[in-house]
């Protein structure tokens, strides 16, 4: 990661969706601070180890590199990631 690059981390990818998610897949990120200014990014890492169980499915962390957006982004901001579906 270059110092100028920002990452968004999500920790709730269900194991059910894991087969459809891959490195390099485009992502749209909607931050709570900027709900009307979606950011674009790319999946750069998927955690090799499952995290917490939600319901009856394990979850995985996904790291997304964000494209520069000219917004005042700060570490720890929260939002939602929408991962593009295959095909």
Short mmCIF file of N, CA and C in Angstrom, two decimals:
data_model
loop_
_atom_site.label_atom_id
_atom_site.label_comp_id
_atom_site.label_asym_id
_atom_site.label_seq_id
_atom_site.Cartn_x
_atom_site.Cartn_y
_atom_site.Cartn_z
N UNK A 1 0.86 -1.19 0.00
CA UNK A 1 0.00 0.00 0.00
C UNK A 1 0.89 1.23 0.00
N UNK A 2 0.66 2.12 -0.94
CA UNK A 2 1.38 3.39 -0.99
C UNK A 2 0.80 4.34 0.04
N UNK A 3 1.62 5.26 0.57
CA UNK A 3 1.10 6.18 1.58
C UNK A 3 -0.11 6.99 1.12
N UNK A 4 -0.20 7.29 -0.17
CA UNK A 4 -1.32 8.08 -0.68
C UNK A 4 -2.58 7.28 -0.95
N UNK A 5 -2.50 5.96 -0.86
CA UNK A 5 -3.67 5.13 -1.14
C UNK A 5 -4.50 4.92 0.11
N UNK A 6 -5.79 4.88 -0.08
CA UNK A 6 -6.70 4.61 1.02
C UNK A 6 -7.33 3.25 0.82
N UNK A 7 -7.60 2.58 1.93
CA UNK A 7 -8.28 1.29 1.89
C UNK A 7 -9.56 1.38 2.70
N UNK A 8 -10.55 0.63 2.25
CA UNK A 8 -11.79 0.44 2.99
C UNK A 8 -11.83 -1.04 3.35
N UNK A 9 -12.11 -1.35 4.61
CA UNK A 9 -12.17 -2.74 5.04
C UNK A 9 -13.60 -3.07 5.43
N UNK A 10 -14.08 -4.18 4.93
CA UNK A 10 -15.37 -4.69 5.36
C UNK A 10 -15.12 -6.06 5.99
N UNK A 11 -15.87 -6.39 7.01
CA UNK A 11 -15.60 -7.63 7.73
C UNK A 11 -16.78 -8.58 7.72
N UNK A 12 -17.75 -8.35 6.85
CA UNK A 12 -18.96 -9.17 6.92
C UNK A 12 -19.33 -9.86 5.61
N UNK A 13 -18.33 -10.23 4.82
CA UNK A 13 -18.63 -11.01 3.62
C UNK A 13 -18.99 -12.42 4.03
N UNK A 14 -20.19 -12.85 3.73
CA UNK A 14 -20.65 -14.19 4.10
C UNK A 14 -19.92 -15.25 3.29
N UNK A 15 -19.66 -16.37 3.94
CA UNK A 15 -19.03 -17.48 3.21
C UNK A 15 -19.88 -17.92 2.03
N UNK A 16 -21.18 -17.68 2.09
CA UNK A 16 -22.07 -18.03 0.97
C UNK A 16 -21.73 -17.22 -0.29
N UNK A 17 -21.24 -15.99 -0.09
CA UNK A 17 -20.91 -15.12 -1.23
C UNK A 17 -19.46 -15.23 -1.67
N UNK A 18 -18.65 -15.91 -0.88
CA UNK A 18 -17.22 -16.00 -1.17
C UNK A 18 -16.89 -16.52 -2.58
N UNK A 19 -17.60 -17.53 -3.11
CA UNK A 19 -17.27 -18.01 -4.45
C UNK A 19 -17.44 -16.97 -5.56
N UNK A 20 -18.27 -15.94 -5.33
CA UNK A 20 -18.49 -14.91 -6.35
C UNK A 20 -17.57 -13.70 -6.21
N UNK A 21 -16.70 -13.70 -5.20
CA UNK A 21 -15.85 -12.55 -4.92
C UNK A 21 -14.40 -12.93 -5.20
N UNK A 22 -13.69 -12.04 -5.90
CA UNK A 22 -12.29 -12.34 -6.23
C UNK A 22 -11.47 -11.05 -6.26
N UNK A 23 -10.17 -11.21 -6.11
CA UNK A 23 -9.24 -10.09 -6.17
C UNK A 23 -9.41 -9.41 -7.53
N UNK A 24 -9.39 -8.08 -7.54
CA UNK A 24 -9.53 -7.31 -8.77
C UNK A 24 -10.95 -6.92 -9.11
N UNK A 25 -11.92 -7.47 -8.39
CA UNK A 25 -13.33 -7.16 -8.66
C UNK A 25 -13.63 -5.71 -8.28
N UNK A 26 -14.36 -4.95 -9.12
CA UNK A 26 -14.71 -3.57 -8.78
C UNK A 26 -15.72 -3.52 -7.63
N UNK A 27 -15.62 -2.44 -6.87
CA UNK A 27 -16.48 -2.25 -5.71
C UNK A 27 -16.95 -0.79 -5.67
N UNK A 28 -18.16 -0.59 -5.25
CA UNK A 28 -18.70 0.74 -4.99
C UNK A 28 -18.83 0.88 -3.48
N UNK A 29 -18.28 1.97 -2.92
CA UNK A 29 -18.32 2.18 -1.48
C UNK A 29 -19.12 3.43 -1.18
N UNK A 30 -20.09 3.29 -0.29
CA UNK A 30 -20.93 4.41 0.14
C UNK A 30 -20.60 4.68 1.61
N UNK A 31 -19.95 5.81 1.87
CA UNK A 31 -19.61 6.18 3.24
C UNK A 31 -20.77 6.93 3.87
N UNK A 32 -20.96 6.73 5.17
CA UNK A 32 -22.04 7.42 5.88
C UNK A 32 -21.85 8.93 5.83
N UNK A 33 -20.60 9.40 5.82
CA UNK A 33 -20.33 10.83 5.77
C UNK A 33 -20.66 11.44 4.41
N UNK A 34 -20.59 10.64 3.36
CA UNK A 34 -20.83 11.11 1.99
C UNK A 34 -21.78 10.16 1.26
N UNK A 35 -23.02 10.04 1.73
CA UNK A 35 -23.92 9.04 1.15
C UNK A 35 -24.28 9.28 -0.31
N UNK A 36 -24.15 10.52 -0.78
CA UNK A 36 -24.51 10.83 -2.16
C UNK A 36 -23.30 10.93 -3.08
N UNK A 37 -22.12 10.53 -2.57
CA UNK A 37 -20.90 10.58 -3.36
C UNK A 37 -20.20 9.22 -3.31
N UNK A 38 -20.70 8.25 -4.07
CA UNK A 38 -20.10 6.92 -4.02
C UNK A 38 -18.64 6.93 -4.47
N UNK A 39 -17.86 6.10 -3.83
CA UNK A 39 -16.46 5.93 -4.18
C UNK A 39 -16.31 4.63 -4.96
N UNK A 40 -15.30 4.55 -5.78
CA UNK A 40 -15.03 3.31 -6.48
C UNK A 40 -13.71 2.74 -5.98
N UNK A 41 -13.62 1.44 -6.04
CA UNK A 41 -12.42 0.78 -5.59
C UNK A 41 -12.31 -0.60 -6.19
N UNK A 42 -11.28 -1.31 -5.73
CA UNK A 42 -10.98 -2.65 -6.23
C UNK A 42 -10.61 -3.54 -5.06
N UNK A 43 -11.09 -4.76 -5.06
CA UNK A 43 -10.72 -5.72 -4.02
C UNK A 43 -9.24 -6.07 -4.19
N UNK A 44 -8.47 -5.90 -3.11
CA UNK A 44 -7.05 -6.22 -3.16
C UNK A 44 -6.68 -7.41 -2.28
N UNK A 45 -7.50 -7.69 -1.27
CA UNK A 45 -7.23 -8.84 -0.39
C UNK A 45 -8.52 -9.38 0.18
N UNK A 46 -8.55 -10.68 0.37
CA UNK A 46 -9.63 -11.35 1.09
C UNK A 46 -8.97 -12.17 2.18
N UNK A 47 -9.42 -11.98 3.41
CA UNK A 47 -8.79 -12.67 4.54
C UNK A 47 -8.82 -14.18 4.32
N UNK A 48 -7.70 -14.85 4.59
CA UNK A 48 -7.67 -16.30 4.42
C UNK A 48 -8.39 -17.05 5.54
N UNK A 49 -8.60 -16.39 6.66
CA UNK A 49 -9.23 -17.01 7.83
C UNK A 49 -10.58 -16.36 8.09
N UNK A 50 -11.58 -17.18 8.38
CA UNK A 50 -12.91 -16.66 8.68
C UNK A 50 -12.90 -15.86 9.97
N UNK A 51 -13.79 -14.90 10.04
CA UNK A 51 -13.99 -14.11 11.25
C UNK A 51 -15.20 -14.64 12.00
N UNK A 52 -15.96 -13.76 12.61
CA UNK A 52 -17.12 -14.18 13.41
C UNK A 52 -18.20 -14.87 12.57
N UNK A 53 -18.97 -15.71 13.25
CA UNK A 53 -20.13 -16.35 12.64
C UNK A 53 -21.30 -15.38 12.77
N UNK A 54 -22.02 -15.16 11.68
CA UNK A 54 -23.23 -14.33 11.70
C UNK A 54 -24.37 -15.24 11.25
N UNK A 55 -25.32 -15.46 12.15
CA UNK A 55 -26.38 -16.43 11.86
C UNK A 55 -25.75 -17.81 11.83
N UNK A 56 -25.81 -18.44 10.66
CA UNK A 56 -25.21 -19.77 10.53
C UNK A 56 -24.05 -19.79 9.53
N UNK A 57 -23.49 -18.60 9.22
CA UNK A 57 -22.42 -18.53 8.21
C UNK A 57 -21.21 -17.77 8.75
N UNK A 58 -20.03 -18.24 8.40
CA UNK A 58 -18.80 -17.54 8.74
C UNK A 58 -18.68 -16.30 7.87
N UNK A 59 -17.94 -15.31 8.36
CA UNK A 59 -17.72 -14.09 7.60
C UNK A 59 -16.23 -13.89 7.35
N UNK A 60 -15.93 -13.14 6.30
CA UNK A 60 -14.54 -12.88 5.92
C UNK A 60 -14.34 -11.38 5.74
N UNK A 61 -13.14 -10.92 6.06
CA UNK A 61 -12.78 -9.52 5.84
C UNK A 61 -12.32 -9.35 4.39
N UNK A 62 -12.68 -8.21 3.82
CA UNK A 62 -12.28 -7.87 2.45
C UNK A 62 -11.66 -6.48 2.49
N UNK A 63 -10.49 -6.34 1.87
CA UNK A 63 -9.80 -5.06 1.81
C UNK A 63 -9.92 -4.50 0.40
N UNK A 64 -10.30 -3.23 0.32
CA UNK A 64 -10.59 -2.57 -0.95
C UNK A 64 -9.73 -1.31 -1.06
N UNK A 65 -8.98 -1.18 -2.15
CA UNK A 65 -8.24 0.06 -2.40
C UNK A 65 -9.19 1.03 -3.09
N UNK A 66 -9.25 2.26 -2.56
CA UNK A 66 -10.16 3.27 -3.11
C UNK A 66 -9.46 4.16 -4.12
N UNK A 67 -10.21 4.54 -5.15
CA UNK A 67 -9.73 5.51 -6.13
C UNK A 67 -9.74 6.90 -5.47
N UNK A 68 -8.82 7.78 -5.85
CA UNK A 68 -8.85 9.15 -5.30
C UNK A 68 -10.20 9.80 -5.61
N UNK A 69 -10.74 10.50 -4.59
CA UNK A 69 -12.07 11.08 -4.77
C UNK A 69 -12.14 12.56 -4.44
N UNK A 70 -11.09 13.13 -3.88
CA UNK A 70 -11.12 14.54 -3.53
C UNK A 70 -12.00 14.85 -2.34
N UNK A 71 -12.36 13.83 -1.56
CA UNK A 71 -13.17 14.04 -0.36
C UNK A 71 -12.26 14.05 0.86
N UNK A 72 -12.74 14.60 1.95
CA UNK A 72 -11.99 14.63 3.19
C UNK A 72 -12.22 13.30 3.92
N UNK A 73 -11.46 12.29 3.51
CA UNK A 73 -11.62 10.95 4.07
C UNK A 73 -10.70 10.79 5.27
N UNK A 74 -11.21 10.11 6.30
CA UNK A 74 -10.46 9.91 7.54
C UNK A 74 -10.46 8.43 7.91
N UNK A 75 -9.36 7.96 8.49
CA UNK A 75 -9.33 6.58 8.97
C UNK A 75 -10.48 6.33 9.95
N UNK A 76 -11.11 5.19 9.81
CA UNK A 76 -12.18 4.82 10.72
C UNK A 76 -13.58 5.16 10.24
N UNK A 77 -13.68 5.89 9.11
CA UNK A 77 -15.02 6.19 8.59
C UNK A 77 -15.72 4.88 8.23
N UNK A 78 -17.04 4.89 8.35
CA UNK A 78 -17.82 3.67 8.09
C UNK A 78 -18.72 3.86 6.89
N UNK A 79 -19.13 2.73 6.35
CA UNK A 79 -20.01 2.77 5.20
C UNK A 79 -20.34 1.35 4.75
N UNK A 80 -20.75 1.25 3.49
CA UNK A 80 -21.17 -0.02 2.93
C UNK A 80 -20.45 -0.25 1.61
N UNK A 81 -20.00 -1.48 1.41
CA UNK A 81 -19.37 -1.85 0.14
C UNK A 81 -20.33 -2.69 -0.67
N UNK A 82 -20.44 -2.33 -1.95
CA UNK A 82 -21.28 -3.10 -2.89
C UNK A 82 -20.34 -3.70 -3.93
N UNK A 83 -20.17 -5.00 -3.85
CA UNK A 83 -19.26 -5.71 -4.74
C UNK A 83 -20.00 -6.09 -6.02
N UNK A 84 -19.41 -5.73 -7.16
CA UNK A 84 -20.03 -6.02 -8.45
C UNK A 84 -20.16 -7.53 -8.62
N UNK A 85 -21.31 -7.96 -9.15
CA UNK A 85 -21.50 -9.38 -9.39
C UNK A 85 -20.80 -9.81 -10.67
N UNK A 86 -20.50 -11.09 -10.74
CA UNK A 86 -19.81 -11.62 -11.91
C UNK A 86 -20.74 -11.59 -13.11
N UNK A 87 -20.16 -11.22 -14.26
CA UNK A 87 -20.88 -11.26 -15.53
C UNK A 87 -22.05 -10.37 -15.52
#
